[in-house]
mmCIF file of C-alpha atoms in Angstrom:
data_model
loop_
_atom_site.group_PDB
_atom_site.id
_atom_site.type_symbol
_atom_site.label_atom_id
_atom_site.label_comp_id
_atom_site.label_asym_id
_atom_site.label_seq_id
_atom_site.Cartn_x
_atom_site.Cartn_y
_atom_site.Cartn_z
ATOM 1 C CA MET A 4 -0.012 -0.014 -0.009
ATOM 2 C CA ALA A 5 1.321 3.450 -0.924
ATOM 3 C CA ARG A 6 2.036 5.729 2.011
ATOM 4 C CA ASP A 7 -0.069 8.812 2.499
ATOM 5 C CA ARG A 8 2.769 10.680 4.116
ATOM 6 C CA LEU A 9 6.180 10.261 2.469
ATOM 7 C CA ARG A 10 9.599 11.047 3.839
ATOM 8 C CA VAL A 11 11.797 12.305 1.021
ATOM 9 C CA LEU A 12 15.454 13.384 0.961
ATOM 10 C CA GLN A 13 16.334 15.649 -1.949
ATOM 11 C CA VAL A 14 20.074 15.465 -2.741
ATOM 12 C CA MET A 15 21.906 18.015 -4.869
ATOM 13 C CA ARG A 16 25.333 19.612 -5.077
ATOM 14 C CA ALA A 17 24.707 23.350 -5.279
ATOM 15 C CA PRO A 18 21.586 25.520 -4.846
ATOM 16 C CA VAL A 19 21.890 27.274 -8.214
ATOM 17 C CA GLY A 20 20.039 27.557 -11.510
ATOM 18 C CA GLY A 21 17.100 25.646 -12.817
ATOM 19 C CA LEU A 22 18.031 22.556 -10.784
ATOM 20 C CA PHE A 23 17.598 24.405 -7.517
ATOM 21 C CA ARG A 24 14.420 26.070 -8.781
ATOM 22 C CA HIS A 25 13.005 22.614 -9.446
ATOM 23 C CA VAL A 26 14.079 21.217 -5.982
ATOM 24 C CA ALA A 27 12.742 24.300 -4.179
ATOM 25 C CA ASP A 28 9.374 24.100 -5.957
ATOM 26 C CA LEU A 29 9.125 20.386 -5.288
ATOM 27 C CA THR A 30 10.119 20.781 -1.625
ATOM 28 C CA ARG A 31 7.583 23.479 -0.954
ATOM 29 C CA THR A 32 4.719 21.786 -2.634
ATOM 30 C CA LEU A 33 5.352 18.313 -1.148
ATOM 31 C CA ALA A 34 5.544 19.930 2.306
ATOM 32 C CA GLU A 35 2.230 21.761 1.668
ATOM 33 C CA ARG A 36 0.692 18.366 0.809
ATOM 34 C CA GLY A 37 1.711 16.976 4.195
ATOM 35 C CA HIS A 38 4.927 15.090 3.224
ATOM 36 C CA GLU A 39 8.173 15.414 5.158
ATOM 37 C CA VAL A 40 11.141 16.599 3.108
ATOM 38 C CA GLY A 41 14.829 16.960 3.775
ATOM 39 C CA ILE A 42 17.598 18.541 1.676
ATOM 40 C CA VAL A 43 21.191 17.398 1.337
ATOM 41 C CA VAL A 44 23.546 20.017 -0.248
ATOM 42 C CA ASP A 45 27.284 20.662 -0.511
ATOM 43 C CA GLU A 46 28.801 22.227 2.645
ATOM 44 C CA SER A 47 30.530 24.989 0.685
ATOM 45 C CA GLY A 48 28.529 28.034 -0.291
ATOM 46 C CA ASP A 49 28.200 31.734 0.011
ATOM 47 C CA ALA A 50 25.707 34.240 1.454
ATOM 48 C CA GLN A 51 23.432 33.934 -1.548
ATOM 49 C CA SER A 52 23.302 30.146 -1.238
ATOM 50 C CA ASP A 53 22.690 30.338 2.478
ATOM 51 C CA SER A 54 19.837 32.822 1.900
ATOM 52 C CA LYS A 55 18.190 30.534 -0.655
ATOM 53 C CA LEU A 56 18.382 27.546 1.650
ATOM 54 C CA ALA A 57 17.133 29.557 4.632
ATOM 55 C CA ILE A 58 13.920 30.301 2.717
ATOM 56 C CA LEU A 59 13.285 26.547 2.445
ATOM 57 C CA GLU A 60 13.834 25.748 6.126
ATOM 58 C CA PRO A 61 10.132 26.035 7.099
ATOM 59 C CA PHE A 62 9.356 23.373 4.410
ATOM 60 C CA ALA A 63 12.211 20.987 5.281
ATOM 61 C CA ALA A 64 10.812 18.999 8.179
ATOM 62 C CA LEU A 65 13.714 16.529 7.841
ATOM 63 C CA GLY A 66 16.273 19.254 7.926
ATOM 64 C CA ILE A 67 18.822 20.874 5.614
ATOM 65 C CA HIS A 68 22.078 19.013 5.798
ATOM 66 C CA ARG A 69 25.496 20.248 4.534
ATOM 67 C CA PHE A 70 27.880 17.480 3.471
ATOM 68 C CA PRO A 71 31.012 17.779 1.255
ATOM 69 C CA ILE A 72 29.886 17.209 -2.347
ATOM 70 C CA PRO A 73 32.715 18.305 -4.657
ATOM 71 C CA ARG A 74 31.987 19.083 -8.314
ATOM 72 C CA LEU A 75 34.618 16.639 -9.521
ATOM 73 C CA LEU A 76 35.408 13.193 -8.166
ATOM 74 C CA GLY A 77 37.299 13.021 -4.815
ATOM 75 C CA PRO A 78 37.553 11.066 -1.570
ATOM 76 C CA GLN A 79 34.374 12.697 -0.296
ATOM 77 C CA ASP A 80 32.487 10.700 -2.902
ATOM 78 C CA VAL A 81 33.145 7.662 -0.678
ATOM 79 C CA THR A 82 32.366 9.205 2.683
ATOM 80 C CA THR A 83 29.428 11.423 1.776
ATOM 81 C CA PRO A 84 27.155 8.602 0.468
ATOM 82 C CA ALA A 85 27.756 6.790 3.763
ATOM 83 C CA ARG A 86 26.633 9.934 5.655
ATOM 84 C CA ILE A 87 23.551 10.189 3.400
ATOM 85 C CA ARG A 88 22.778 6.561 4.066
ATOM 86 C CA ALA A 89 22.960 7.161 7.820
ATOM 87 C CA LEU A 90 20.710 10.177 7.424
ATOM 88 C CA ALA A 91 18.217 8.131 5.452
ATOM 89 C CA LYS A 92 18.170 5.576 8.232
ATOM 90 C CA SER A 93 17.770 8.126 11.031
ATOM 91 C CA THR A 94 15.003 9.989 9.251
ATOM 92 C CA GLY A 95 13.237 6.858 7.978
ATOM 93 C CA ALA A 96 13.384 8.166 4.416
ATOM 94 C CA ASP A 97 11.131 6.430 1.911
ATOM 95 C CA ILE A 98 12.725 8.115 -1.119
ATOM 96 C CA LEU A 99 16.241 9.385 -1.962
ATOM 97 C CA HIS A 100 15.943 11.684 -4.946
ATOM 98 C CA GLY A 101 19.244 12.743 -6.499
ATOM 99 C CA HIS A 102 19.391 15.862 -8.711
ATOM 100 C CA GLY A 103 22.275 16.463 -11.136
ATOM 101 C CA ALA A 104 25.317 14.232 -11.640
ATOM 102 C CA LYS A 105 26.757 14.492 -8.133
ATOM 103 C CA GLY A 106 23.383 14.559 -6.354
ATOM 104 C CA GLY A 107 22.414 11.426 -8.233
ATOM 105 C CA PHE A 108 25.769 9.851 -7.430
ATOM 106 C CA GLY A 109 25.381 10.374 -3.701
ATOM 107 C CA ALA A 110 21.675 9.479 -3.518
ATOM 108 C CA ARG A 111 22.039 6.189 -5.346
ATOM 109 C CA LEU A 112 25.142 5.012 -3.561
ATOM 110 C CA ALA A 113 23.422 5.863 -0.276
ATOM 111 C CA ARG A 114 20.632 3.464 -1.239
ATOM 112 C CA ILE A 115 22.977 0.445 -0.930
ATOM 113 C CA GLY A 116 21.747 -1.717 1.969
ATOM 114 C CA ARG A 117 18.440 0.136 2.148
ATOM 115 C CA LYS A 118 16.053 -2.084 0.177
ATOM 116 C CA ARG A 119 12.945 -0.253 1.402
ATOM 117 C CA THR A 120 14.222 3.143 0.314
ATOM 118 C CA GLY A 121 13.516 4.043 -3.298
ATOM 119 C CA ALA A 122 16.240 5.772 -5.316
ATOM 120 C CA VAL A 123 15.134 8.303 -7.963
ATOM 121 C CA TYR A 124 17.442 10.251 -10.265
ATOM 122 C CA THR A 125 16.878 13.383 -12.334
ATOM 123 C CA PRO A 126 19.984 14.225 -14.389
ATOM 124 C CA HIS A 127 19.068 17.917 -15.127
ATOM 125 C CA GLY A 128 21.755 17.785 -17.749
ATOM 126 C CA GLY A 129 24.441 16.784 -15.247
ATOM 127 C CA ALA A 130 26.961 14.424 -16.750
ATOM 128 C CA LEU A 131 25.204 14.861 -20.116
ATOM 129 C CA HIS A 132 26.986 18.233 -20.483
ATOM 130 C CA PHE A 133 30.336 16.447 -20.582
ATOM 131 C CA ASP A 134 31.858 15.341 -23.891
ATOM 132 C CA PRO A 135 31.498 11.572 -23.908
ATOM 133 C CA HIS A 136 34.727 11.294 -25.898
ATOM 134 C CA SER A 137 36.820 13.198 -23.406
ATOM 135 C CA LEU A 138 38.592 11.493 -20.472
ATOM 136 C CA SER A 139 36.458 13.121 -17.793
ATOM 137 C CA GLY A 140 33.309 12.758 -19.849
ATOM 138 C CA GLY A 141 33.911 9.051 -20.551
ATOM 139 C CA LEU A 142 34.527 8.478 -16.891
ATOM 140 C CA PHE A 143 31.265 10.122 -15.867
ATOM 141 C CA MET A 144 29.340 8.161 -18.488
ATOM 142 C CA THR A 145 30.819 4.941 -17.158
ATOM 143 C CA ILE A 146 29.802 5.879 -13.618
ATOM 144 C CA GLU A 147 26.296 6.738 -14.811
ATOM 145 C CA ARG A 148 25.907 3.377 -16.462
ATOM 146 C CA SER A 149 27.121 1.507 -13.378
ATOM 147 C CA LEU A 150 24.617 3.404 -11.172
ATOM 148 C CA LEU A 151 21.594 2.361 -13.218
ATOM 149 C CA ARG A 152 21.369 -0.868 -11.303
ATOM 150 C CA LEU A 153 20.815 1.191 -8.116
ATOM 151 C CA THR A 154 18.188 3.363 -9.726
ATOM 152 C CA ASP A 155 14.490 2.589 -9.129
ATOM 153 C CA ALA A 156 13.278 5.334 -11.403
ATOM 154 C CA LEU A 157 14.659 7.977 -13.734
ATOM 155 C CA ILE A 158 12.866 11.286 -14.183
ATOM 156 C CA PHE A 159 13.762 13.436 -17.185
ATOM 157 C CA GLU A 160 12.583 17.022 -17.357
ATOM 158 C CA SER A 161 12.264 16.855 -21.143
ATOM 159 C CA ARG A 162 12.107 14.386 -23.982
ATOM 160 C CA TYR A 163 15.420 15.905 -25.191
ATOM 161 C CA ALA A 164 17.125 14.943 -21.923
ATOM 162 C CA GLN A 165 15.716 11.433 -22.132
ATOM 163 C CA LYS A 166 17.062 10.958 -25.680
ATOM 164 C CA THR A 167 20.418 12.425 -24.835
ATOM 165 C CA PHE A 168 20.793 10.128 -21.833
ATOM 166 C CA ALA A 169 19.963 7.081 -24.007
ATOM 167 C CA ALA A 170 22.520 8.194 -26.574
ATOM 168 C CA HIS A 171 25.409 9.176 -24.299
ATOM 169 C CA VAL A 172 24.888 6.853 -21.325
ATOM 170 C CA ALA A 173 22.562 3.904 -21.999
ATOM 171 C CA GLN A 174 18.938 3.017 -22.603
ATOM 172 C CA PRO A 175 17.554 2.462 -19.100
ATOM 173 C CA ARG A 176 15.912 -0.919 -18.631
ATOM 174 C CA GLY A 177 13.991 0.179 -15.572
ATOM 175 C CA ARG A 178 11.322 2.757 -15.037
ATOM 176 C CA GLN A 179 11.732 6.143 -16.645
ATOM 177 C CA GLU A 180 9.354 9.062 -17.053
ATOM 178 C CA VAL A 181 9.404 12.454 -18.672
ATOM 179 C CA ILE A 182 7.952 14.990 -16.203
ATOM 180 C CA HIS A 183 8.243 18.523 -17.414
ATOM 181 C CA ASN A 184 9.177 21.298 -14.946
ATOM 182 C CA GLY A 185 6.237 23.408 -13.975
ATOM 183 C CA LEU A 186 5.220 26.992 -13.109
ATOM 184 C CA ALA A 187 3.008 28.404 -10.350
ATOM 185 C CA GLU A 188 -0.362 29.900 -11.218
ATOM 186 C CA SER A 189 0.875 33.411 -10.474
ATOM 187 C CA GLU A 190 3.444 33.036 -13.292
ATOM 188 C CA PHE A 191 0.682 32.726 -15.880
ATOM 189 C CA ILE A 192 -0.543 36.265 -15.248
ATOM 190 C CA PRO A 193 0.071 38.071 -18.550
ATOM 191 C CA ILE A 194 2.631 40.899 -18.647
ATOM 192 C CA SER A 195 2.388 43.981 -20.888
ATOM 193 C CA PRO A 196 5.524 46.019 -21.586
ATOM 194 C CA GLY A 197 5.613 49.605 -20.359
ATOM 195 C CA ALA A 198 5.398 52.633 -22.627
ATOM 196 C CA ASP A 199 9.147 53.156 -22.317
ATOM 197 C CA ALA A 200 10.050 49.513 -22.860
ATOM 198 C CA ALA A 201 13.071 48.593 -24.979
ATOM 199 C CA ASP A 202 12.496 46.692 -28.152
ATOM 200 C CA PHE A 203 14.050 43.485 -26.838
ATOM 201 C CA ALA A 204 14.851 41.829 -23.510
ATOM 202 C CA PHE A 205 17.283 39.121 -22.410
ATOM 203 C CA VAL A 206 17.317 37.351 -19.008
ATOM 204 C CA GLY A 207 19.987 34.784 -18.168
ATOM 205 C CA GLU A 208 23.560 34.028 -17.398
ATOM 206 C CA LEU A 209 26.004 36.324 -19.203
ATOM 207 C CA ARG A 210 28.035 33.664 -20.934
ATOM 208 C CA THR A 211 28.742 32.800 -24.560
ATOM 209 C CA LEU A 212 26.750 29.631 -24.322
ATOM 210 C CA LYS A 213 23.605 31.744 -23.979
ATOM 211 C CA GLY A 214 24.334 33.575 -27.249
ATOM 212 C CA ILE A 215 24.860 37.046 -25.695
ATOM 213 C CA ASP A 216 27.586 37.790 -28.281
ATOM 214 C CA LEU A 217 25.129 37.055 -31.114
ATOM 215 C CA ILE A 218 22.607 39.439 -29.615
ATOM 216 C CA VAL A 219 24.759 42.543 -29.760
ATOM 217 C CA GLU A 220 26.075 41.687 -33.221
ATOM 218 C CA ALA A 221 22.538 41.257 -34.513
ATOM 219 C CA LEU A 222 21.270 44.382 -32.798
ATOM 220 C CA ALA A 223 23.929 46.747 -34.141
ATOM 221 C CA PRO A 224 22.461 47.540 -37.622
ATOM 222 C CA LEU A 225 18.777 47.332 -36.619
ATOM 223 C CA ARG A 226 16.362 50.253 -36.782
ATOM 224 C CA THR A 227 12.672 50.514 -35.994
ATOM 225 C CA PRO A 228 10.326 51.456 -38.845
ATOM 226 C CA ASP A 229 10.588 55.134 -37.813
ATOM 227 C CA GLY A 230 14.334 54.994 -38.034
ATOM 228 C CA ARG A 231 15.153 54.816 -34.317
ATOM 229 C CA PRO A 232 18.078 52.471 -33.397
ATOM 230 C CA ALA A 233 16.730 49.268 -31.763
ATOM 231 C CA SER A 234 17.385 48.741 -28.118
ATOM 232 C CA ILE A 235 17.567 45.955 -25.525
ATOM 233 C CA VAL A 236 17.633 45.394 -21.783
ATOM 234 C CA MET A 237 19.964 42.539 -20.717
ATOM 235 C CA ALA A 238 19.612 41.197 -17.135
ATOM 236 C CA GLY A 239 21.946 38.761 -15.487
ATOM 237 C CA ASP A 240 25.604 38.220 -14.612
ATOM 238 C CA GLY A 241 28.197 35.686 -15.548
ATOM 239 C CA PRO A 242 31.733 34.849 -16.610
ATOM 240 C CA ASP A 243 31.533 36.706 -19.954
ATOM 241 C CA ALA A 244 29.987 39.920 -18.619
ATOM 242 C CA ALA A 245 33.236 41.869 -19.057
ATOM 243 C CA ALA A 246 33.759 40.653 -22.672
ATOM 244 C CA LEU A 247 30.148 41.551 -23.413
ATOM 245 C CA GLY A 248 30.681 45.067 -22.050
ATOM 246 C CA GLU A 249 33.785 45.516 -24.174
ATOM 247 C CA ARG A 250 31.998 44.408 -27.344
ATOM 248 C CA ILE A 251 29.092 46.727 -26.626
ATOM 249 C CA GLU A 252 31.575 49.625 -26.405
ATOM 250 C CA GLN A 253 33.360 48.578 -29.544
ATOM 251 C CA LEU A 254 30.094 48.521 -31.527
ATOM 252 C CA GLY A 255 29.032 51.875 -30.115
ATOM 253 C CA LEU A 256 25.878 50.397 -28.451
ATOM 254 C CA GLY A 257 26.272 52.004 -25.062
ATOM 255 C CA GLU A 258 23.090 54.028 -25.478
ATOM 256 C CA ARG A 259 21.124 51.145 -26.852
ATOM 257 C CA VAL A 260 22.076 48.267 -24.499
ATOM 258 C CA THR A 261 21.039 48.503 -20.861
ATOM 259 C CA LEU A 262 22.854 46.014 -18.579
ATOM 260 C CA ALA A 263 20.425 45.709 -15.667
ATOM 261 C CA GLY A 264 22.321 43.224 -13.487
ATOM 262 C CA ILE A 265 20.492 40.384 -11.755
ATOM 263 C CA ARG A 266 16.788 41.232 -11.769
ATOM 264 C CA PRO A 267 13.558 39.165 -11.519
ATOM 265 C CA ALA A 268 12.626 37.681 -14.885
ATOM 266 C CA ARG A 269 9.062 39.026 -14.888
ATOM 267 C CA GLU A 270 10.394 42.600 -14.198
ATOM 268 C CA ILE A 271 12.587 42.330 -17.295
ATOM 269 C CA PHE A 272 9.787 40.860 -19.395
ATOM 270 C CA ALA A 273 7.951 44.104 -18.851
ATOM 271 C CA SER A 274 11.013 46.079 -19.891
ATOM 272 C CA GLY A 275 11.217 44.773 -23.431
ATOM 273 C CA ARG A 276 8.675 44.089 -26.153
ATOM 274 C CA CYS A 277 10.206 40.727 -27.294
ATOM 275 C CA VAL A 278 12.294 38.240 -25.317
ATOM 276 C CA LEU A 279 15.448 36.831 -26.862
ATOM 277 C CA VAL A 280 16.772 33.364 -26.073
ATOM 278 C CA PRO A 281 19.507 32.725 -28.673
ATOM 279 C CA SER A 282 21.223 29.926 -26.705
ATOM 280 C CA ARG A 283 23.740 27.577 -28.246
ATOM 281 C CA ALA A 284 22.679 24.785 -25.882
ATOM 282 C CA GLU A 285 19.892 24.267 -23.354
ATOM 283 C CA SER A 286 17.900 21.517 -21.696
ATOM 284 C CA LEU A 287 14.520 22.834 -20.608
ATOM 285 C CA PRO A 288 15.132 26.465 -19.743
ATOM 286 C CA TYR A 289 12.835 28.020 -17.123
ATOM 287 C CA VAL A 290 13.205 31.461 -18.762
ATOM 288 C CA VAL A 291 11.455 30.209 -21.870
ATOM 289 C CA MET A 292 8.627 28.737 -19.908
ATOM 290 C CA GLU A 293 8.334 31.890 -17.830
ATOM 291 C CA ALA A 294 8.248 34.157 -20.882
ATOM 292 C CA ALA A 295 5.734 31.940 -22.607
ATOM 293 C CA ALA A 296 3.521 31.870 -19.409
ATOM 294 C CA ALA A 297 3.677 35.659 -19.281
ATOM 295 C CA GLY A 298 2.419 35.838 -22.833
ATOM 296 C CA ARG A 299 5.537 37.514 -24.219
ATOM 297 C CA PRO A 300 6.705 37.212 -27.805
ATOM 298 C CA ILE A 301 9.885 35.154 -27.947
ATOM 299 C CA ILE A 302 12.665 34.652 -30.460
ATOM 300 C CA ALA A 303 14.562 31.520 -29.527
ATOM 301 C CA THR A 304 16.904 28.974 -31.024
ATOM 302 C CA ASN A 305 15.978 25.371 -31.799
ATOM 303 C CA VAL A 306 18.151 23.684 -29.202
ATOM 304 C CA GLY A 307 17.508 21.166 -26.385
ATOM 305 C CA GLY A 308 13.930 21.036 -25.131
ATOM 306 C CA ILE A 309 12.833 24.507 -26.239
ATOM 307 C CA GLY A 310 10.741 23.028 -28.974
ATOM 308 C CA GLU A 311 8.768 21.067 -26.349
ATOM 309 C CA ILE A 312 7.893 24.400 -24.680
ATOM 310 C CA PHE A 313 7.052 26.124 -27.938
ATOM 311 C CA GLY A 314 4.706 23.245 -28.923
ATOM 312 C CA PRO A 315 2.455 24.377 -31.769
ATOM 313 C CA THR A 316 4.675 27.489 -32.391
ATOM 314 C CA ALA A 317 7.945 25.522 -32.717
ATOM 315 C CA HIS A 318 8.104 26.264 -36.421
ATOM 316 C CA SER A 319 9.336 29.797 -35.542
ATOM 317 C CA LEU A 320 12.474 28.655 -33.752
ATOM 318 C CA ILE A 321 15.709 29.776 -35.411
ATOM 319 C CA VAL A 322 19.032 28.145 -36.217
ATOM 320 C CA PRO A 323 21.508 28.419 -33.322
ATOM 321 C CA ASN A 324 25.036 29.892 -33.340
ATOM 322 C CA GLU A 325 24.483 32.247 -36.268
ATOM 323 C CA VAL A 326 23.925 36.006 -36.293
ATOM 324 C CA ALA A 327 21.938 36.248 -39.560
ATOM 325 C CA PRO A 328 18.885 34.198 -38.507
ATOM 326 C CA LEU A 329 18.706 36.095 -35.243
ATOM 327 C CA ARG A 330 19.020 39.437 -36.939
ATOM 328 C CA ASP A 331 16.375 38.523 -39.498
ATOM 329 C CA ALA A 332 13.926 37.419 -36.828
ATOM 330 C CA MET A 333 14.592 40.618 -34.791
ATOM 331 C CA SER A 334 14.133 42.794 -37.883
ATOM 332 C CA ALA A 335 10.864 41.044 -38.757
ATOM 333 C CA PHE A 336 9.543 41.697 -35.271
ATOM 334 C CA LEU A 337 10.422 45.373 -35.436
ATOM 335 C CA ALA A 338 8.708 45.706 -38.831
ATOM 336 C CA ALA A 339 5.575 43.725 -37.854
ATOM 337 C CA PRO A 340 5.236 42.457 -34.260
ATOM 338 C CA GLN A 341 1.722 41.075 -34.749
ATOM 339 C CA PRO A 342 2.683 37.519 -35.908
ATOM 340 C CA LEU A 343 4.904 36.874 -32.858
ATOM 341 C CA GLU A 344 2.343 38.408 -30.560
ATOM 342 C CA ALA A 345 -0.311 35.969 -31.971
ATOM 343 C CA GLU A 346 2.077 33.103 -31.456
ATOM 344 C CA ALA A 347 2.690 34.228 -27.895
ATOM 345 C CA ALA A 348 -1.061 33.895 -27.089
ATOM 346 C CA THR A 349 -1.194 30.407 -28.588
ATOM 347 C CA ARG A 350 1.979 29.385 -26.752
ATOM 348 C CA ARG A 351 0.755 30.682 -23.418
ATOM 349 C CA ASP A 352 -2.311 28.448 -23.637
ATOM 350 C CA PHE A 353 -0.172 25.452 -24.559
ATOM 351 C CA VAL A 354 2.276 25.984 -21.728
ATOM 352 C CA GLN A 355 -0.495 26.539 -19.140
ATOM 353 C CA SER A 356 -2.030 23.174 -20.125
ATOM 354 C CA ARG A 357 1.231 21.187 -19.859
ATOM 355 C CA PHE A 358 3.763 22.980 -17.634
ATOM 356 C CA SER A 359 1.935 23.716 -14.419
ATOM 357 C CA LEU A 360 3.610 23.155 -11.012
ATOM 358 C CA THR A 361 0.590 21.241 -9.836
ATOM 359 C CA ARG A 362 0.892 18.731 -12.678
ATOM 360 C CA MET A 363 4.639 18.402 -12.099
ATOM 361 C CA VAL A 364 4.300 17.565 -8.424
ATOM 362 C CA ASP A 365 1.275 15.338 -9.001
ATOM 363 C CA ASP A 366 3.295 13.175 -11.340
ATOM 364 C CA ILE A 367 6.410 13.048 -9.108
ATOM 365 C CA GLU A 368 4.376 12.377 -6.014
ATOM 366 C CA ALA A 369 2.625 9.524 -7.792
ATOM 367 C CA LEU A 370 5.973 8.074 -8.812
ATOM 368 C CA TYR A 371 7.310 8.303 -5.264
ATOM 369 C CA GLN A 372 4.236 6.572 -3.853
ATOM 370 C CA SER A 373 4.449 3.764 -6.403
ATOM 371 C CA LEU A 374 7.957 2.931 -5.064
ATOM 372 C CA THR A 375 6.644 2.550 -1.518
ATOM 373 C CA ILE A 376 4.033 -0.143 -2.345
#
């Protein structure tokens, strides 16, 4: 018989990015449904990480535990799973759910000797970001394959992630499900840009992988129909922020590009008339879901699971890693925004029907409970 009240330990390395957003949403909602949740995270961190975890403390009845979880392989990868195993025993955990490569590593090794504790793994990209032909990538893929025998269920946040895992690691023989990430009801409230909004908006990490270099190159020659130079607000921070600033100066775009720093996504969506996501690689980016839920026009590349979010509007996705397709799409929007605005309305309805937080947690909760029967 499935248990009405579950005890779940969520294991991850670092409280950052979409992985942490997913764990935080899952933790809060499971707690609100009466389940007991604990979090295991790396002992290193900073004030921002500590602040994020502190917000989850009221929802973590089983506690927030800081163990050494290094990004690369090390001696702690022997000792930490043993500590997680002891924690699972002391808390009576029904489920160990590992997130990301190192979270999945620790959670599944901790399951050894605990036959009544289910082991669930969500890669979130994880080892899939490594080149399988490199030494480190090959090692991680070998480890992933060896851990499949300790895995009761695999959850993929996109069909893209599922296919990539099968191609790079192995085709899992056990249970696997695609459960898309989800958004709260409040995130589906439509946003309209202000009267002084820029033409475009970008929200994300300032790194070349996100196509930020392509944005400024594409923007440089663009003008609105009345001859005004096109503008953009870019929010975020990252390792390539300095290089971006230098290129903006070289192109003479200082008056046309506003670097807003780290700001809430919905605030930036209201600051631009069209959201740009010209990434070179993605899995299932929250920013695309959020922009779609807010009803904003989006120009995005056809990478990763973005097409799964775009659904019936996926035909408008552009080729990645090239300036010309991005510039053409931006120019078309400036000349006639109505087609992308109509697509945005269609896409919002699609995302609302398939990417809700309630649906995500319903499906994960049902999977957890099936492992306790």
